[in-house]
């Protein structure tokens, strides 16, 4: 197995580049933060550390990725410096419990918006859309989603794709693991027929491993928003204003290429952050 994941060094370099993107916007230009967050002096944001290019863990354990840089900008908008964002790595299954228990103020961690989640948390405006995709060994006979009938897929615990796959692929079996790294390792060991995840993540993994490839047919169109506890209108107004500001600054056009090497994946990511979602 050969891997091209030397991009971690590039990600480390990118964190120094991203800070030069644009002149800061004064906090007074945004709706006011809730008093409790103002008093604590930071906004606590959960990010992914196992889902590049959205969020990954650098060699020193520091979170890095597109959503991580978004979180830092929210901290800057709130308190004048990216240090205003207190970042914590969260797993897919721990995201919502960590928010609702009060450990976090926001979840900015590849969080898809769908009805079951909207019953327990609120969502900001959508900032990213994309399909999910399946990663398979290069020599796999799977060429389209229908070929997954009666096969076993790996998925991170809490992944939103399970319901769609079980409703649309006869006989599909799911093996749930804790992290993306666990899933890729299991796939390389031949413990399942494929790994399913968000498209941007899967295409990034496919470009990093020579002996894996992406099944291009997408599934389960998803739309990501920032997660908030129920009934926090002040914080919601601030977060939505921050998302508007990121687009106005041209943030995504500048940040995405710093965390994604393959030109085709860059274009996939730009569409997801900047264009309206398709009808599927």
PDB file of C-alpha atoms in Angstrom:
ATOM      1  CA  UNK A   1       0.000   0.000   0.000  1.00  0.00           C
ATOM      2  CA  UNK A   2       1.335   3.369  -0.990  1.00  0.00           C
ATOM      3  CA  UNK A   3      -0.068   6.587   0.365  1.00  0.00           C
ATOM      4  CA  UNK A   4       0.284  10.184  -0.688  1.00  0.00           C
ATOM      5  CA  UNK A   5      -0.704  11.629   2.658  1.00  0.00           C
ATOM      6  CA  UNK A   6       2.322  13.889   2.769  1.00  0.00           C
ATOM      7  CA  UNK A   7      -0.316  16.601   2.461  1.00  0.00           C
ATOM      8  CA  UNK A   8      -0.299  16.874   6.275  1.00  0.00           C
ATOM      9  CA  UNK A   9       2.803  19.036   5.970  1.00  0.00           C
ATOM     10  CA  UNK A  10       1.013  21.175   3.426  1.00  0.00           C
ATOM     11  CA  UNK A  11      -1.925  21.498   5.818  1.00  0.00           C
ATOM     12  CA  UNK A  12       0.414  22.729   8.536  1.00  0.00           C
ATOM     13  CA  UNK A  13       1.768  25.356   6.174  1.00  0.00           C
ATOM     14  CA  UNK A  14      -1.771  26.292   5.168  1.00  0.00           C
ATOM     15  CA  UNK A  15      -2.689  27.344   8.682  1.00  0.00           C
ATOM     16  CA  UNK A  16      -0.162  30.155   8.445  1.00  0.00           C
ATOM     17  CA  UNK A  17      -1.393  31.178   4.994  1.00  0.00           C
ATOM     18  CA  UNK A  18      -5.097  31.238   5.822  1.00  0.00           C
ATOM     19  CA  UNK A  19      -4.622  33.899   8.482  1.00  0.00           C
ATOM     20  CA  UNK A  20      -3.768  36.447   5.792  1.00  0.00           C
ATOM     21  CA  UNK A  21      -7.025  36.092   3.862  1.00  0.00           C
ATOM     22  CA  UNK A  22      -8.812  39.344   4.559  1.00  0.00           C
ATOM     23  CA  UNK A  23      -9.049  42.310   6.848  1.00  0.00           C
ATOM     24  CA  UNK A  24     -10.930  41.404  10.025  1.00  0.00           C
ATOM     25  CA  UNK A  25     -14.534  42.409  10.429  1.00  0.00           C
ATOM     26  CA  UNK A  26     -15.277  44.164  13.701  1.00  0.00           C
ATOM     27  CA  UNK A  27     -17.406  42.274  16.199  1.00  0.00           C
ATOM     28  CA  UNK A  28     -19.799  45.201  16.363  1.00  0.00           C
ATOM     29  CA  UNK A  29     -20.678  44.587  12.697  1.00  0.00           C
ATOM     30  CA  UNK A  30     -22.410  41.333  13.725  1.00  0.00           C
ATOM     31  CA  UNK A  31     -25.517  40.633  15.793  1.00  0.00           C
ATOM     32  CA  UNK A  32     -24.587  40.526  19.488  1.00  0.00           C
ATOM     33  CA  UNK A  33     -23.440  37.262  21.019  1.00  0.00           C
ATOM     34  CA  UNK A  34     -25.417  35.801  23.919  1.00  0.00           C
ATOM     35  CA  UNK A  35     -24.284  37.272  27.224  1.00  0.00           C
ATOM     36  CA  UNK A  36     -23.079  33.895  28.512  1.00  0.00           C
ATOM     37  CA  UNK A  37     -20.648  33.504  25.602  1.00  0.00           C
ATOM     38  CA  UNK A  38     -19.444  37.072  25.965  1.00  0.00           C
ATOM     39  CA  UNK A  39     -18.709  36.375  29.634  1.00  0.00           C
ATOM     40  CA  UNK A  40     -16.775  33.166  28.975  1.00  0.00           C
ATOM     41  CA  UNK A  41     -14.596  35.025  26.449  1.00  0.00           C
ATOM     42  CA  UNK A  42     -14.499  32.236  23.868  1.00  0.00           C
ATOM     43  CA  UNK A  43     -16.946  30.398  21.666  1.00  0.00           C
ATOM     44  CA  UNK A  44     -16.549  26.635  22.083  1.00  0.00           C
ATOM     45  CA  UNK A  45     -16.796  24.806  18.764  1.00  0.00           C
ATOM     46  CA  UNK A  46     -16.682  21.081  18.057  1.00  0.00           C
ATOM     47  CA  UNK A  47     -14.813  20.134  14.866  1.00  0.00           C
ATOM     48  CA  UNK A  48     -13.912  16.857  13.186  1.00  0.00           C
ATOM     49  CA  UNK A  49     -10.329  15.611  13.387  1.00  0.00           C
ATOM     50  CA  UNK A  50     -10.749  12.467  11.267  1.00  0.00           C
ATOM     51  CA  UNK A  51     -12.486  13.798   8.159  1.00  0.00           C
ATOM     52  CA  UNK A  52     -10.084  15.577   5.779  1.00  0.00           C
ATOM     53  CA  UNK A  53     -10.391  18.021   4.115  1.00  0.00           C
ATOM     54  CA  UNK A  54     -13.105  19.310   6.498  1.00  0.00           C
ATOM     55  CA  UNK A  55     -11.162  18.562   9.643  1.00  0.00           C
ATOM     56  CA  UNK A  56      -8.080  16.482  10.364  1.00  0.00           C
ATOM     57  CA  UNK A  57      -5.452  16.172  13.062  1.00  0.00           C
ATOM     58  CA  UNK A  58      -1.940  17.465  12.325  1.00  0.00           C
ATOM     59  CA  UNK A  59       1.247  15.758  13.436  1.00  0.00           C
ATOM     60  CA  UNK A  60       1.096  17.694  16.703  1.00  0.00           C
ATOM     61  CA  UNK A  61      -2.577  16.897  17.239  1.00  0.00           C
ATOM     62  CA  UNK A  62      -3.756  20.391  16.246  1.00  0.00           C
ATOM     63  CA  UNK A  63      -7.043  20.400  14.279  1.00  0.00           C
ATOM     64  CA  UNK A  64      -6.784  21.633  10.688  1.00  0.00           C
ATOM     65  CA  UNK A  65      -9.044  21.726   7.642  1.00  0.00           C
ATOM     66  CA  UNK A  66     -11.703  23.786   5.913  1.00  0.00           C
ATOM     67  CA  UNK A  67     -14.269  23.639   8.723  1.00  0.00           C
ATOM     68  CA  UNK A  68     -11.522  24.228  11.288  1.00  0.00           C
ATOM     69  CA  UNK A  69     -10.593  27.461   9.501  1.00  0.00           C
ATOM     70  CA  UNK A  70     -14.280  28.391   9.402  1.00  0.00           C
ATOM     71  CA  UNK A  71     -14.426  27.897  13.176  1.00  0.00           C
ATOM     72  CA  UNK A  72     -11.359  30.081  13.680  1.00  0.00           C
ATOM     73  CA  UNK A  73     -12.955  32.854  11.606  1.00  0.00           C
ATOM     74  CA  UNK A  74     -16.088  32.644  13.747  1.00  0.00           C
ATOM     75  CA  UNK A  75     -13.849  33.100  16.778  1.00  0.00           C
ATOM     76  CA  UNK A  76     -12.250  36.106  15.095  1.00  0.00           C
ATOM     77  CA  UNK A  77     -15.635  37.641  14.264  1.00  0.00           C
ATOM     78  CA  UNK A  78     -16.723  37.096  17.865  1.00  0.00           C
ATOM     79  CA  UNK A  79     -13.657  38.254  19.791  1.00  0.00           C
ATOM     80  CA  UNK A  80     -11.254  39.862  17.310  1.00  0.00           C
ATOM     81  CA  UNK A  81      -8.843  36.921  17.141  1.00  0.00           C
ATOM     82  CA  UNK A  82      -8.978  33.303  16.036  1.00  0.00           C
ATOM     83  CA  UNK A  83      -8.101  32.476  19.649  1.00  0.00           C
ATOM     84  CA  UNK A  84     -11.700  33.438  20.366  1.00  0.00           C
ATOM     85  CA  UNK A  85     -12.629  29.972  19.090  1.00  0.00           C
ATOM     86  CA  UNK A  86     -11.949  27.161  21.546  1.00  0.00           C
ATOM     87  CA  UNK A  87     -11.796  24.059  19.351  1.00  0.00           C
ATOM     88  CA  UNK A  88     -12.490  20.487  20.437  1.00  0.00           C
ATOM     89  CA  UNK A  89     -12.291  17.339  18.316  1.00  0.00           C
ATOM     90  CA  UNK A  90     -15.587  15.433  18.244  1.00  0.00           C
ATOM     91  CA  UNK A  91     -16.571  12.070  16.798  1.00  0.00           C
ATOM     92  CA  UNK A  92     -19.711  11.677  14.725  1.00  0.00           C
ATOM     93  CA  UNK A  93     -21.630   9.924  17.496  1.00  0.00           C
ATOM     94  CA  UNK A  94     -20.503  12.362  20.229  1.00  0.00           C
ATOM     95  CA  UNK A  95     -21.272  15.608  18.385  1.00  0.00           C
ATOM     96  CA  UNK A  96     -24.859  16.195  19.449  1.00  0.00           C
ATOM     97  CA  UNK A  97     -24.503  14.855  23.029  1.00  0.00           C
ATOM     98  CA  UNK A  98     -21.507  17.163  23.556  1.00  0.00           C
ATOM     99  CA  UNK A  99     -23.554  20.129  22.344  1.00  0.00           C
ATOM    100  CA  UNK A 100     -26.693  19.398  24.315  1.00  0.00           C
ATOM    101  CA  UNK A 101     -24.747  18.654  27.507  1.00  0.00           C
ATOM    102  CA  UNK A 102     -23.313  22.190  27.411  1.00  0.00           C
ATOM    103  CA  UNK A 103     -19.718  21.198  26.656  1.00  0.00           C
ATOM    104  CA  UNK A 104     -19.868  23.027  23.313  1.00  0.00           C
ATOM    105  CA  UNK A 105     -21.616  26.113  21.959  1.00  0.00           C
ATOM    106  CA  UNK A 106     -21.557  25.046  18.307  1.00  0.00           C
ATOM    107  CA  UNK A 107     -20.935  21.951  16.181  1.00  0.00           C
ATOM    108  CA  UNK A 108     -19.066  22.662  12.944  1.00  0.00           C
ATOM    109  CA  UNK A 109     -18.260  19.069  12.100  1.00  0.00           C
ATOM    110  CA  UNK A 110     -19.683  17.695   8.812  1.00  0.00           C
ATOM    111  CA  UNK A 111     -23.123  17.774  10.430  1.00  0.00           C
ATOM    112  CA  UNK A 112     -25.856  16.888   7.942  1.00  0.00           C
ATOM    113  CA  UNK A 113     -29.264  18.442   8.449  1.00  0.00           C
ATOM    114  CA  UNK A 114     -32.217  16.071   8.343  1.00  0.00           C
ATOM    115  CA  UNK A 115     -35.534  15.766  10.218  1.00  0.00           C
ATOM    116  CA  UNK A 116     -34.451  13.403  13.008  1.00  0.00           C
ATOM    117  CA  UNK A 117     -31.637  15.742  14.023  1.00  0.00           C
ATOM    118  CA  UNK A 118     -33.827  18.820  13.710  1.00  0.00           C
ATOM    119  CA  UNK A 119     -35.983  17.377  16.483  1.00  0.00           C
ATOM    120  CA  UNK A 120     -33.122  17.636  18.990  1.00  0.00           C
ATOM    121  CA  UNK A 121     -30.973  20.575  17.812  1.00  0.00           C
ATOM    122  CA  UNK A 122     -31.264  23.659  15.625  1.00  0.00           C
ATOM    123  CA  UNK A 123     -29.239  24.266  12.466  1.00  0.00           C
ATOM    124  CA  UNK A 124     -27.728  27.381  10.954  1.00  0.00           C
ATOM    125  CA  UNK A 125     -28.207  28.189   7.305  1.00  0.00           C
ATOM    126  CA  UNK A 126     -26.714  25.514   5.059  1.00  0.00           C
ATOM    127  CA  UNK A 127     -23.055  26.196   4.217  1.00  0.00           C
ATOM    128  CA  UNK A 128     -22.197  23.025   2.244  1.00  0.00           C
ATOM    129  CA  UNK A 129     -23.989  20.361   0.226  1.00  0.00           C
ATOM    130  CA  UNK A 130     -22.727  17.172  -1.288  1.00  0.00           C
ATOM    131  CA  UNK A 131     -23.493  13.582  -2.002  1.00  0.00           C
ATOM    132  CA  UNK A 132     -21.936  10.729  -0.134  1.00  0.00           C
ATOM    133  CA  UNK A 133     -19.769   8.254  -2.015  1.00  0.00           C
ATOM    134  CA  UNK A 134     -18.320   4.802  -1.580  1.00  0.00           C
ATOM    135  CA  UNK A 135     -14.612   3.970  -1.495  1.00  0.00           C
ATOM    136  CA  UNK A 136     -13.631   0.490  -2.712  1.00  0.00           C
ATOM    137  CA  UNK A 137     -10.400  -1.403  -3.451  1.00  0.00           C
ATOM    138  CA  UNK A 138      -9.017  -0.634  -6.894  1.00  0.00           C
ATOM    139  CA  UNK A 139      -9.660  -4.201  -8.055  1.00  0.00           C
ATOM    140  CA  UNK A 140     -13.239  -4.315  -6.715  1.00  0.00           C
ATOM    141  CA  UNK A 141     -15.976  -5.443  -9.153  1.00  0.00           C
ATOM    142  CA  UNK A 142     -18.224  -2.659  -7.777  1.00  0.00           C
ATOM    143  CA  UNK A 143     -18.764   0.002 -10.452  1.00  0.00           C
ATOM    144  CA  UNK A 144     -22.157   1.409  -9.448  1.00  0.00           C
ATOM    145  CA  UNK A 145     -24.305   1.500  -6.332  1.00  0.00           C
ATOM    146  CA  UNK A 146     -26.484  -1.406  -7.479  1.00  0.00           C
ATOM    147  CA  UNK A 147     -23.385  -3.623  -7.370  1.00  0.00           C
ATOM    148  CA  UNK A 148     -23.373  -3.241  -3.570  1.00  0.00           C
ATOM    149  CA  UNK A 149     -26.364  -5.567  -3.188  1.00  0.00           C
ATOM    150  CA  UNK A 150     -25.701  -8.097  -0.392  1.00  0.00           C
ATOM    151  CA  UNK A 151     -22.293  -6.561   0.295  1.00  0.00           C
ATOM    152  CA  UNK A 152     -20.838  -5.058   3.492  1.00  0.00           C
ATOM    153  CA  UNK A 153     -19.925  -1.410   3.874  1.00  0.00           C
ATOM    154  CA  UNK A 154     -17.877   0.269   6.585  1.00  0.00           C
ATOM    155  CA  UNK A 155     -19.218   3.497   8.072  1.00  0.00           C
ATOM    156  CA  UNK A 156     -18.302   5.754  10.980  1.00  0.00           C
ATOM    157  CA  UNK A 157     -20.692   5.413  13.916  1.00  0.00           C
ATOM    158  CA  UNK A 158     -23.429   8.020  13.695  1.00  0.00           C
ATOM    159  CA  UNK A 159     -23.095   8.367   9.919  1.00  0.00           C
ATOM    160  CA  UNK A 160     -26.255   9.583   8.219  1.00  0.00           C
ATOM    161  CA  UNK A 161     -25.975   7.315   5.167  1.00  0.00           C
ATOM    162  CA  UNK A 162     -27.159   4.118   6.888  1.00  0.00           C
ATOM    163  CA  UNK A 163     -30.891   4.785   6.432  1.00  0.00           C
ATOM    164  CA  UNK A 164     -30.525   5.623   2.721  1.00  0.00           C
ATOM    165  CA  UNK A 165     -28.414   2.545   2.004  1.00  0.00           C
ATOM    166  CA  UNK A 166     -30.726   0.184   3.863  1.00  0.00           C
ATOM    167  CA  UNK A 167     -33.754   1.601   2.008  1.00  0.00           C
ATOM    168  CA  UNK A 168     -32.143   1.564  -1.450  1.00  0.00           C
ATOM    169  CA  UNK A 169     -29.631  -1.312  -1.624  1.00  0.00           C
ATOM    170  CA  UNK A 170     -31.135  -4.788  -1.057  1.00  0.00           C
ATOM    171  CA  UNK A 171     -29.252  -6.944   1.421  1.00  0.00           C
ATOM    172  CA  UNK A 172     -26.700  -4.263   2.306  1.00  0.00           C
ATOM    173  CA  UNK A 173     -24.875  -4.840   5.592  1.00  0.00           C
ATOM    174  CA  UNK A 174     -23.184  -2.097   7.628  1.00  0.00           C
ATOM    175  CA  UNK A 175     -20.125  -2.390   9.871  1.00  0.00           C
ATOM    176  CA  UNK A 176     -19.890   0.668  12.144  1.00  0.00           C
ATOM    177  CA  UNK A 177     -16.466   1.756  13.422  1.00  0.00           C
ATOM    178  CA  UNK A 178     -15.318   4.676  15.571  1.00  0.00           C
ATOM    179  CA  UNK A 179     -13.300   6.772  13.125  1.00  0.00           C
ATOM    180  CA  UNK A 180     -12.549   7.266   9.454  1.00  0.00           C
ATOM    181  CA  UNK A 181      -9.030   5.937  10.052  1.00  0.00           C
ATOM    182  CA  UNK A 182     -10.502   2.734  11.479  1.00  0.00           C
ATOM    183  CA  UNK A 183     -12.725   2.406   8.428  1.00  0.00           C
ATOM    184  CA  UNK A 184      -9.924   2.867   5.908  1.00  0.00           C
ATOM    185  CA  UNK A 185      -7.695   0.406   7.776  1.00  0.00           C
ATOM    186  CA  UNK A 186     -10.493  -2.176   7.827  1.00  0.00           C
ATOM    187  CA  UNK A 187     -11.074  -1.694   4.104  1.00  0.00           C
ATOM    188  CA  UNK A 188      -7.382  -2.128   3.335  1.00  0.00           C
ATOM    189  CA  UNK A 189      -7.432  -5.313   5.436  1.00  0.00           C
ATOM    190  CA  UNK A 190     -10.288  -6.706   3.325  1.00  0.00           C
ATOM    191  CA  UNK A 191     -12.804  -6.776   6.184  1.00  0.00           C
ATOM    192  CA  UNK A 192     -15.579  -5.259   4.026  1.00  0.00           C
ATOM    193  CA  UNK A 193     -16.385  -4.391   0.433  1.00  0.00           C
ATOM    194  CA  UNK A 194     -16.275  -0.599   0.772  1.00  0.00           C
ATOM    195  CA  UNK A 195     -16.309   2.467   2.994  1.00  0.00           C
ATOM    196  CA  UNK A 196     -19.048   5.104   2.771  1.00  0.00           C
ATOM    197  CA  UNK A 197     -18.714   8.736   3.818  1.00  0.00           C
ATOM    198  CA  UNK A 198     -19.224  12.340   2.754  1.00  0.00           C
ATOM    199  CA  UNK A 199     -18.149  12.839  -0.854  1.00  0.00           C
ATOM    200  CA  UNK A 200     -15.418  15.373  -0.150  1.00  0.00           C
ATOM    201  CA  UNK A 201     -13.891  13.052   2.437  1.00  0.00           C
ATOM    202  CA  UNK A 202     -14.131   9.975   0.216  1.00  0.00           C
ATOM    203  CA  UNK A 203     -12.641  11.711  -2.833  1.00  0.00           C
ATOM    204  CA  UNK A 204      -9.785  12.987  -0.660  1.00  0.00           C
ATOM    205  CA  UNK A 205      -9.118   9.484   0.647  1.00  0.00           C
ATOM    206  CA  UNK A 206      -9.298   8.096  -2.877  1.00  0.00           C
ATOM    207  CA  UNK A 207      -6.622  10.537  -4.019  1.00  0.00           C
ATOM    208  CA  UNK A 208      -4.373   9.587  -1.109  1.00  0.00           C
ATOM    209  CA  UNK A 209      -4.362   5.802  -1.547  1.00  0.00           C
ATOM    210  CA  UNK A 210      -3.247   4.237  -4.821  1.00  0.00           C
ATOM    211  CA  UNK A 211      -4.991   0.937  -4.086  1.00  0.00           C
ATOM    212  CA  UNK A 212      -8.415   2.503  -3.407  1.00  0.00           C
ATOM    213  CA  UNK A 213     -10.850   4.221  -5.774  1.00  0.00           C
ATOM    214  CA  UNK A 214     -14.182   6.067  -5.589  1.00  0.00           C
ATOM    215  CA  UNK A 215     -17.472   4.783  -6.978  1.00  0.00           C
ATOM    216  CA  UNK A 216     -18.547   7.947  -8.762  1.00  0.00           C
ATOM    217  CA  UNK A 217     -22.313   7.450  -8.472  1.00  0.00           C
ATOM    218  CA  UNK A 218     -23.360   9.552  -5.505  1.00  0.00           C
ATOM    219  CA  UNK A 219     -25.941   8.741  -2.852  1.00  0.00           C
ATOM    220  CA  UNK A 220     -27.919  10.494  -0.129  1.00  0.00           C
ATOM    221  CA  UNK A 221     -27.652  14.179  -0.998  1.00  0.00           C
ATOM    222  CA  UNK A 222     -26.760  15.931   2.232  1.00  0.00           C
ATOM    223  CA  UNK A 223     -26.684  19.539   3.379  1.00  0.00           C
ATOM    224  CA  UNK A 224     -24.425  20.591   6.240  1.00  0.00           C
ATOM    225  CA  UNK A 225     -25.186  23.286   8.767  1.00  0.00           C
ATOM    226  CA  UNK A 226     -23.721  24.403  12.070  1.00  0.00           C
ATOM    227  CA  UNK A 227     -25.455  22.755  15.014  1.00  0.00           C
ATOM    228  CA  UNK A 228     -26.817  24.805  17.930  1.00  0.00           C
ATOM    229  CA  UNK A 229     -28.872  23.911  20.973  1.00  0.00           C
ATOM    230  CA  UNK A 230     -32.583  24.483  20.623  1.00  0.00           C
ATOM    231  CA  UNK A 231     -33.966  28.014  20.967  1.00  0.00           C
ATOM    232  CA  UNK A 232     -30.825  30.176  20.927  1.00  0.00           C
ATOM    233  CA  UNK A 233     -31.935  32.952  18.543  1.00  0.00           C
ATOM    234  CA  UNK A 234     -29.129  35.388  19.419  1.00  0.00           C
ATOM    235  CA  UNK A 235     -26.426  32.849  18.677  1.00  0.00           C
ATOM    236  CA  UNK A 236     -28.257  31.726  15.537  1.00  0.00           C
ATOM    237  CA  UNK A 237     -28.310  35.300  14.196  1.00  0.00           C
ATOM    238  CA  UNK A 238     -24.592  35.692  14.869  1.00  0.00           C
ATOM    239  CA  UNK A 239     -23.681  32.381  13.218  1.00  0.00           C
ATOM    240  CA  UNK A 240     -25.742  33.048  10.091  1.00  0.00           C
ATOM    241  CA  UNK A 241     -24.170  36.501   9.761  1.00  0.00           C
ATOM    242  CA  UNK A 242     -20.729  34.885  10.071  1.00  0.00           C
ATOM    243  CA  UNK A 243     -21.540  32.402   7.306  1.00  0.00           C
ATOM    244  CA  UNK A 244     -22.678  35.257   5.060  1.00  0.00           C
ATOM    245  CA  UNK A 245     -19.440  37.095   5.772  1.00  0.00           C
ATOM    246  CA  UNK A 246     -17.306  34.074   4.852  1.00  0.00           C
ATOM    247  CA  UNK A 247     -18.858  33.996   1.394  1.00  0.00           C
ATOM    248  CA  UNK A 248     -18.575  37.754   0.949  1.00  0.00           C
ATOM    249  CA  UNK A 249     -14.850  37.588   1.775  1.00  0.00           C
ATOM    250  CA  UNK A 250     -14.183  34.876  -0.816  1.00  0.00           C
ATOM    251  CA  UNK A 251     -13.049  32.658   2.052  1.00  0.00           C
ATOM    252  CA  UNK A 252     -13.825  29.285   0.461  1.00  0.00           C
ATOM    253  CA  UNK A 253     -12.167  30.019  -2.883  1.00  0.00           C
ATOM    254  CA  UNK A 254      -8.927  30.758  -1.036  1.00  0.00           C
ATOM    255  CA  UNK A 255      -9.044  28.114   1.678  1.00  0.00           C
ATOM    256  CA  UNK A 256     -10.159  25.005  -0.218  1.00  0.00           C
ATOM    257  CA  UNK A 257      -7.016  24.718  -2.411  1.00  0.00           C
ATOM    258  CA  UNK A 258      -4.857  24.944   0.708  1.00  0.00           C
ATOM    259  CA  UNK A 259      -6.372  21.733   2.048  1.00  0.00           C
ATOM    260  CA  UNK A 260      -7.126  19.848  -1.159  1.00  0.00           C
ATOM    261  CA  UNK A 261      -4.417  18.902  -3.656  1.00  0.00           C
ATOM    262  CA  UNK A 262      -6.317  17.194  -6.472  1.00  0.00           C
ATOM    263  CA  UNK A 263      -7.858  19.741  -8.904  1.00  0.00           C
ATOM    264  CA  UNK A 264     -10.950  17.583  -9.457  1.00  0.00           C
ATOM    265  CA  UNK A 265     -11.595  17.403  -5.720  1.00  0.00           C
ATOM    266  CA  UNK A 266     -11.079  21.173  -5.415  1.00  0.00           C
ATOM    267  CA  UNK A 267     -13.873  21.718  -7.945  1.00  0.00           C
ATOM    268  CA  UNK A 268     -16.183  19.275  -6.122  1.00  0.00           C
ATOM    269  CA  UNK A 269     -15.600  21.144  -2.879  1.00  0.00           C
ATOM    270  CA  UNK A 270     -16.065  24.603  -4.402  1.00  0.00           C
ATOM    271  CA  UNK A 271     -19.409  23.559  -5.883  1.00  0.00           C
ATOM    272  CA  UNK A 272     -20.536  22.282  -2.514  1.00  0.00           C
ATOM    273  CA  UNK A 273     -19.641  25.481  -0.677  1.00  0.00           C
ATOM    274  CA  UNK A 274     -20.619  28.044  -3.331  1.00  0.00           C
ATOM    275  CA  UNK A 275     -23.432  26.678  -5.522  1.00  0.00           C
ATOM    276  CA  UNK A 276     -27.055  25.799  -4.869  1.00  0.00           C
ATOM    277  CA  UNK A 277     -27.641  22.052  -4.345  1.00  0.00           C
ATOM    278  CA  UNK A 278     -29.060  19.949  -7.195  1.00  0.00           C
ATOM    279  CA  UNK A 279     -32.446  18.255  -7.093  1.00  0.00           C
ATOM    280  CA  UNK A 280     -32.053  14.529  -6.554  1.00  0.00           C
TER     281      UNK A 280
END
